[in-house]
XYZ file of C-alpha atoms in Angstrom:
410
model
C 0.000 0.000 0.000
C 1.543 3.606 -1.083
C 1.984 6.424 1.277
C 0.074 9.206 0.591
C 1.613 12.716 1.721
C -0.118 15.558 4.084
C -3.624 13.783 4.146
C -5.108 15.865 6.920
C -5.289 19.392 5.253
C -6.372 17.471 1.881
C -9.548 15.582 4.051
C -10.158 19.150 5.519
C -10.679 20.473 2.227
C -12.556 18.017 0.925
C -14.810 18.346 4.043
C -15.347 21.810 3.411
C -16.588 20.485 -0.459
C -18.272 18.226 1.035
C -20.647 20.873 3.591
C -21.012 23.309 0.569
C -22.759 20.490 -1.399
C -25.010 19.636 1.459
C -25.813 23.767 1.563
C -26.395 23.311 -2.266
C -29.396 20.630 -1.778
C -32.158 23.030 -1.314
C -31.099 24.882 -4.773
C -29.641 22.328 -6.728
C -31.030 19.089 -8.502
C -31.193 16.500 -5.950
C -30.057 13.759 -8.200
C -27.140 15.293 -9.923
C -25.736 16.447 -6.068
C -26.720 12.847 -4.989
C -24.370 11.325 -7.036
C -21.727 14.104 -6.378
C -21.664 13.933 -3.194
C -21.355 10.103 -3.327
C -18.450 10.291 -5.047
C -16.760 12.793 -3.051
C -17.478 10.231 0.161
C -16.227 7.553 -1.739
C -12.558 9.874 -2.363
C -12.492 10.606 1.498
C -13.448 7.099 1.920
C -10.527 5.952 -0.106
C -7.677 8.806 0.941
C -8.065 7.446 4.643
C -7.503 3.711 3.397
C -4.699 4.995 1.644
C -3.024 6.801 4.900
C -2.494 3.554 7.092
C 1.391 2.446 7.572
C 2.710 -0.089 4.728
C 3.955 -3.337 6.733
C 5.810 -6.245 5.629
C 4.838 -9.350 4.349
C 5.792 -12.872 5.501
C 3.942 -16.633 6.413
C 2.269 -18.279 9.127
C 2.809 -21.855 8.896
C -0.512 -22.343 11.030
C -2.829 -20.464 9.015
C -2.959 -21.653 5.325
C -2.528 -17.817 4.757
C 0.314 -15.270 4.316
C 0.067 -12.707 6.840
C 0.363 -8.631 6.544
C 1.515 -7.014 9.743
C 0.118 -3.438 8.800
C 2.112 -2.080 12.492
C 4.523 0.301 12.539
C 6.145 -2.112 14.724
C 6.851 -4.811 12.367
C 4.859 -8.374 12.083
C 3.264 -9.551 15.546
C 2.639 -6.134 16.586
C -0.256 -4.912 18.143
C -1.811 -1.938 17.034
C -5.397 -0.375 18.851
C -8.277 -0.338 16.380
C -8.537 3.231 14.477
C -11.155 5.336 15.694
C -12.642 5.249 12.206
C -12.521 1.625 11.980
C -12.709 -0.292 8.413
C -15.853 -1.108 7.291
C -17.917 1.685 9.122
C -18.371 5.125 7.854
C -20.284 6.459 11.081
C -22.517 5.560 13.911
C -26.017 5.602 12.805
C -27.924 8.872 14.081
C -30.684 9.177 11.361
C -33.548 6.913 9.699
C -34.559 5.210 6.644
C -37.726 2.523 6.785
C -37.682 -1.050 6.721
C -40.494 -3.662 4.977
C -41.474 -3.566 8.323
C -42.586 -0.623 8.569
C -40.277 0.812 11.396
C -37.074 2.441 10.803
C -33.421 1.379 9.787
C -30.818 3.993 10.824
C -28.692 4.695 8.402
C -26.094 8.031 8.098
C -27.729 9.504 4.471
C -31.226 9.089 5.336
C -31.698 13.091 6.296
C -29.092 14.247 4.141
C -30.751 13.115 1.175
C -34.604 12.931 2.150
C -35.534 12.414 -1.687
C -33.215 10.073 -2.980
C -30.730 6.968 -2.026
C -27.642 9.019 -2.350
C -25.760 5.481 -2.952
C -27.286 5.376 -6.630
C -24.947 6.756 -9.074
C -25.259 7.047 -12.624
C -22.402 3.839 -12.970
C -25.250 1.811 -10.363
C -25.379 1.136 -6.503
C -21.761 1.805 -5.168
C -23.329 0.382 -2.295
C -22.585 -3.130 -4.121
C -18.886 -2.120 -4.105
C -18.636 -0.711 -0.547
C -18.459 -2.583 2.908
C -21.619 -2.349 5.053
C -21.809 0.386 7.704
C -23.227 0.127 11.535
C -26.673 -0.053 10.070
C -30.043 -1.064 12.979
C -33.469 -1.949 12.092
C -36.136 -3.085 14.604
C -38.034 -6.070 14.624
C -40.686 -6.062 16.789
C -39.823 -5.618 20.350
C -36.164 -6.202 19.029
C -33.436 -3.506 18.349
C -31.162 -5.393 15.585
C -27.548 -3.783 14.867
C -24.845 -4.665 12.738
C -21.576 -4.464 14.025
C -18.682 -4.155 11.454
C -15.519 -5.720 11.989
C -13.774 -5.305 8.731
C -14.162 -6.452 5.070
C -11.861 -8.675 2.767
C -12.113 -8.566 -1.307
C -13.105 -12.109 -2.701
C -11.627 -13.151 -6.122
C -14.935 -13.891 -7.546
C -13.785 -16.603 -9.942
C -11.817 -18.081 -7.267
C -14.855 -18.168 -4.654
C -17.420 -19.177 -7.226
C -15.412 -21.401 -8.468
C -18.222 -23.046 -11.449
C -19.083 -19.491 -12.072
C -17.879 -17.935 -16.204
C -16.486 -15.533 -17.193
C -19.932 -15.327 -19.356
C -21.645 -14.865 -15.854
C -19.045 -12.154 -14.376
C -19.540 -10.280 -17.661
C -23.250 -9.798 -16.786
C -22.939 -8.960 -13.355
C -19.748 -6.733 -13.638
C -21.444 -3.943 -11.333
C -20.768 -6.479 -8.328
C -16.676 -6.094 -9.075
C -13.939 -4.327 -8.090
C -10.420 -5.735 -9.941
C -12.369 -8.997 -10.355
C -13.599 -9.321 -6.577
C -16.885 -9.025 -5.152
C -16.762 -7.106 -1.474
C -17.355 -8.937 1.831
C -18.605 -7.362 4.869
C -17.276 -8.890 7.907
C -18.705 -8.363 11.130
C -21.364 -9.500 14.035
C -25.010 -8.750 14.918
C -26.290 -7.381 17.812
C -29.576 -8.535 18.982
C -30.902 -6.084 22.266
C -33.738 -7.051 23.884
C -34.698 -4.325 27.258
C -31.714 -4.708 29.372
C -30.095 -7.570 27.791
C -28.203 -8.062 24.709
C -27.070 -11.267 22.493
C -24.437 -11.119 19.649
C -24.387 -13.385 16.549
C -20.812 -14.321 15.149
C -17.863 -12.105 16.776
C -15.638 -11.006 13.660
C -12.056 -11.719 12.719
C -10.466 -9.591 15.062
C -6.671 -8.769 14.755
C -5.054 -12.422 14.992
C -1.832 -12.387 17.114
C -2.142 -8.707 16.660
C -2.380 -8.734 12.509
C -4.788 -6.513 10.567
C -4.583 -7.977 7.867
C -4.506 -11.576 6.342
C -3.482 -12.661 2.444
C -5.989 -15.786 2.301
C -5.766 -17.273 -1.546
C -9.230 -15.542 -2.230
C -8.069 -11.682 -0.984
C -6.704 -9.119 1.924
C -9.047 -10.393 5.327
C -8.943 -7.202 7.045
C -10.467 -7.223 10.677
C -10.311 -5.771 14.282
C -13.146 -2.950 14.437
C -15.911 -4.555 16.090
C -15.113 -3.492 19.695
C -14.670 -0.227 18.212
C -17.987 -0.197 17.095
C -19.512 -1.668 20.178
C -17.642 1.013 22.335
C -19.301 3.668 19.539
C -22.890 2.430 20.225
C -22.152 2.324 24.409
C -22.378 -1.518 24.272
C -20.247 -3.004 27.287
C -19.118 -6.493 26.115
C -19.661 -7.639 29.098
C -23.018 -6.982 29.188
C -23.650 -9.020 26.153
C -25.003 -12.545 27.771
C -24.759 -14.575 24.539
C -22.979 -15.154 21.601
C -24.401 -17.393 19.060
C -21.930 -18.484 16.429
C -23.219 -19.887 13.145
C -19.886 -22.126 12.016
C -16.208 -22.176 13.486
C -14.521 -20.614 10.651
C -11.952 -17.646 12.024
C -13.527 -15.009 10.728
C -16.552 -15.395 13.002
C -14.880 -15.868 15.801
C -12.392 -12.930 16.883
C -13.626 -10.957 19.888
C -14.414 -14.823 21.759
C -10.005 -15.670 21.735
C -8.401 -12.477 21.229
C -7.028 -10.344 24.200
C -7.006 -6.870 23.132
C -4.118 -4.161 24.537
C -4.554 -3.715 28.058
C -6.490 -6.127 29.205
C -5.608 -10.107 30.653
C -8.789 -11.885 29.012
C -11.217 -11.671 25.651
C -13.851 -9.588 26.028
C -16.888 -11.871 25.296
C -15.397 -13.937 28.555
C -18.335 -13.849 30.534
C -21.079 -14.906 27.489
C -22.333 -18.119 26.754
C -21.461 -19.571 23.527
C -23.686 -20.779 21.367
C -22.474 -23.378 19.161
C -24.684 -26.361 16.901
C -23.773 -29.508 18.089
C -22.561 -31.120 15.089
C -19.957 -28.388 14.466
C -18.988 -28.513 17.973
C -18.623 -32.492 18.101
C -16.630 -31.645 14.672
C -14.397 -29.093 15.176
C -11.347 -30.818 13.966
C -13.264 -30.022 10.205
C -13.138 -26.436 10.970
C -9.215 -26.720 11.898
C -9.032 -28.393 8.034
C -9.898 -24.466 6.588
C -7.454 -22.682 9.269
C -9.266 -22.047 12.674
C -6.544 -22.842 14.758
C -7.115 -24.605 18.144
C -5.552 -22.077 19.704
C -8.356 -20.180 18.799
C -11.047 -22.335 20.382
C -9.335 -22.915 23.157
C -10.007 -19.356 25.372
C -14.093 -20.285 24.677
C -14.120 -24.144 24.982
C -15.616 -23.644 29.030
C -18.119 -21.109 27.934
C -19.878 -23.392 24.553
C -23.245 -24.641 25.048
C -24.180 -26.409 21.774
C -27.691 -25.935 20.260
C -29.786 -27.787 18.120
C -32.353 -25.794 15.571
C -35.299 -24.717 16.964
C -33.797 -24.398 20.380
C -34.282 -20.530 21.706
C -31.496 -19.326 22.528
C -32.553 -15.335 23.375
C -36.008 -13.949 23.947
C -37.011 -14.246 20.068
C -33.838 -16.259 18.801
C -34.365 -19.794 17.431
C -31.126 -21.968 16.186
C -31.929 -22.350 12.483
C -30.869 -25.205 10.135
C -28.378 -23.752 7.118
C -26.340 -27.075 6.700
C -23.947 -27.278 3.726
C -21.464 -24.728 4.383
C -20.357 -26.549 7.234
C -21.853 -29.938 8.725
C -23.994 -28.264 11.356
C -24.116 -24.385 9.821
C -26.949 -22.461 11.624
C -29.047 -19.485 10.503
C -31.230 -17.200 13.018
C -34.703 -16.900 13.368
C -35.596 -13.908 14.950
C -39.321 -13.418 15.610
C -40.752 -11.125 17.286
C -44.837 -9.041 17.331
C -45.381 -11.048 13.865
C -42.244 -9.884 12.619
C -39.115 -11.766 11.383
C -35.260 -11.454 10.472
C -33.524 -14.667 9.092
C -29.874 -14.584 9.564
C -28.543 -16.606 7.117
C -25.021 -16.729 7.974
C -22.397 -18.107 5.380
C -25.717 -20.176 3.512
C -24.809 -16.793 1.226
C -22.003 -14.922 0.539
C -23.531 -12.361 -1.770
C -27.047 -11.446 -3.108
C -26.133 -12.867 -6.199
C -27.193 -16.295 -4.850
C -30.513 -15.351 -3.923
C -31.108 -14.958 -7.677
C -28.455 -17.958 -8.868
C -29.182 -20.054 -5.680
C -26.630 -23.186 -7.492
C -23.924 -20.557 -7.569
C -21.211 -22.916 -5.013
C -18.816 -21.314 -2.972
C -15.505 -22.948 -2.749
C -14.808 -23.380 0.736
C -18.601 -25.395 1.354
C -17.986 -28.458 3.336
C -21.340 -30.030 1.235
C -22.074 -27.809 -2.154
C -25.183 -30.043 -2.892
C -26.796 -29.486 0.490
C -25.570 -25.891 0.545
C -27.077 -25.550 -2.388
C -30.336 -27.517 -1.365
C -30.392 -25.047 2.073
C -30.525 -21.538 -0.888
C -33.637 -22.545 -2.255
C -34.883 -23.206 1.414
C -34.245 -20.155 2.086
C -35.220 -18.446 -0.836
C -38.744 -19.447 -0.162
C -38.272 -18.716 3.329
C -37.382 -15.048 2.436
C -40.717 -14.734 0.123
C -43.216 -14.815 3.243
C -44.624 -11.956 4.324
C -43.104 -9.661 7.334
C -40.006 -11.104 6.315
C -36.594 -9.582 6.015
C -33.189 -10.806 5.445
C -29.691 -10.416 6.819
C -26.684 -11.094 4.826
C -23.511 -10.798 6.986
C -21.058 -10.962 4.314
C -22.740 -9.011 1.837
C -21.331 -5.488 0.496
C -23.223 -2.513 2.125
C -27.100 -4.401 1.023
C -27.144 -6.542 3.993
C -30.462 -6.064 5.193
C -33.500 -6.957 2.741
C -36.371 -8.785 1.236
C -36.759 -11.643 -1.654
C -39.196 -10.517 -4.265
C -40.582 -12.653 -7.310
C -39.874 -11.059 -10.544
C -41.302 -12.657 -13.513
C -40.240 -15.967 -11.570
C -36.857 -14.938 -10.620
C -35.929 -14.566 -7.131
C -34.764 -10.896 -6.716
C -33.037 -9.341 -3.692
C -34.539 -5.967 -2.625
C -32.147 -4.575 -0.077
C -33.215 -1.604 2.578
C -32.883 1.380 1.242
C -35.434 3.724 2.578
């Protein structure tokens, strides 16, 4: 990664552009501005990416991966989360409406009251862009997504039966030939008490970043983001995870700076039992044992349909792993289905036999999509994608027969 020279007085200026085009909104075509001031987010966006310190390069015989120590210490370094962390553009303060009919905070929604500023004439940057914090409610239910971080997936690579026919078509969906992968946990709060599903990727043996053979892994802003939204960690009472692989499972065995334990220490661990009793198949795609290890006291292990939170059911999702779970969250006649790695991008909700490469069963992970596609056509029912780009949260429409992902906008 290149150094980039005075950045602060250039993301001052650009600031300054940035409030004059907000001024200009009441005088100016919305549209035009809209996709402007996009753009000019996306530039600031970029700039600060560009501003971390280069680090050095070298292997991890444990991990399958070559590791990037992005420290100014050097590799194994440990380096506190930046207060802007990857992955989250700002703590949500305004609103935009769900299917539900209640609101989803999101950061635009009062900026641009007449228009989804993310729609630019070149498509929905939002496709190309990490997802933010971003809530919804469902029914008694405050639901939050936490970002962690966000890797780049070589789309060829991770779709592995996928042409070059099929890339052609959907070409909006790539950056350099890789699709964008949020990477992060949700937050489930219920009154006083508060559940979280998956825990990130954290900042392995202090590491922000991780060369797997499918793209950069970067990680370690979800505490960040917790801190933002005045969530304790140790007020969260549950953690349900819906497979072993690493990058669900950072803030349960990583110590961060200054403290002797993981923060998720005191939480009960939710885990499905055939994963659990399997977790050597896990250890086959690089989650180490040391990484189970710190948790191993705190697992319960689950079986679907078991409720786990006021509102939370363990749901079925096998294929991706031998005992992946989804979420069923439920609550007032209202529902969110987590669907965990069952889907790595929206994509599959319209090309359900699209395999990933890393599915422990393709067949029955490809069986579990049209499950869920079905699922996702009933009424009062929304969707949460973890790893998809900033269009996490949505419905499943029928379109002349095709299943079509409608993500939240407004």
């Amino acid at each position: 990664m290149r150094e980039v020279g005075p950045v602060r007085p250039v993301l001052e200026l650009l600031d300054a552009d940035r409030e004059q085009l907000r001024a200009g909104l009441e005088t100016a075509g919305r549209k035009a501005i809209g996709s402007l001031a996009s753009a000019l987010e996306q530039v600031i966006h970029e700039i600060r990416e560009r501003a971390s310190e280069p680090g050095d390069t070298y292997h991890h015989s444990g991990y399958h991966f070559a590791v990037r120590a992005m420290t100014a210490g050097g590799p194994g370094s440990a380096r506190q989360p930046r207060s802007t962390p990857t992955g989250s553009f700002s703590t949500p303060t305004n609103k935009i409406r769900s299917p539900h009919g209640r609101s989803c905070n999101d950061g635009n929604a009062e900026l641009f009251p007449d228009g989804d500023p993310h729609m630019t004439v070149l498509g929905d940057r939002r496709l190309l862009t990490p997802a933010p914090l971003r809530s919804t409610r469902v029914g008694d239910l405050t639901v939050t997504y936490i970002p962690d971080g966000h890797t780049p997936l070589d789309a060829r690579k991770w779709f592995p039966d996928s042409t070059e026919e099929f890339w052609t078509d959907n070409s909006d969906y790539l950056t350099d030939g890789s699709l964008t992968a949020s990477v992060g946990g949700l937050l489930i709060q219920h009154r006083d008490r508060a559940m979280l599903i998956d825990a990130g990727f954290g900042q392995p043996f202090g590491l922000t970043e991780v060369e797997t053979e499918f793209g950069a892994l970067q990680g370690g802003a979800m505490l960040a983001n917790l801190n933002a939204l005045g969530v304790d960690p140790n007020n969260i009472d549950t953690v349900a995870i819906t497979h072993l692989h690493a990058d669900h499972l950072g803030l349960l065995w990583q110590t961060p700076p200054g403290s002797s334990t993981p923060p998720l220490i005191d939480a009960q661990v939710a885990v499905s039992t055939p994963d659990w009793d399997r977790h050597d198949l896990a250890h086959d795609q690089g989650t180490l044992a040391a990484m189970l290890e710190p948790f191993t006291d705190q697992v319960v292990t689950v079986d679907p349909g078991d409720e786990i939170f006021p509102g939370v059911r363990a749901l079925s999702l096998p294929g991706h792993t031998l005992g992946h779970l989804g979420y069923d969250i439920v609550s007032r006649g209202e529902r969110l289905i987590v669907l965990g790695d069952a889907m790595h991008s929206d994509l599959q909700i319209t090309h359900p036999d699209l395999v990933c490469a890393v599915d422990h069963d393709r067949a029955q992970a490809v069986q579990t999509r049209h499950r869920l596609i079905r699922e996702l056509q009933q009424p009062a029912t929304l969707g949460f994608g973890g790893h998809f780009a900033d269009r996490q949260f949505g419905t499943v429409t029928d379109q002349d027969g095709i299943a079509r992902w409608i993500p939240v906008t407004h």
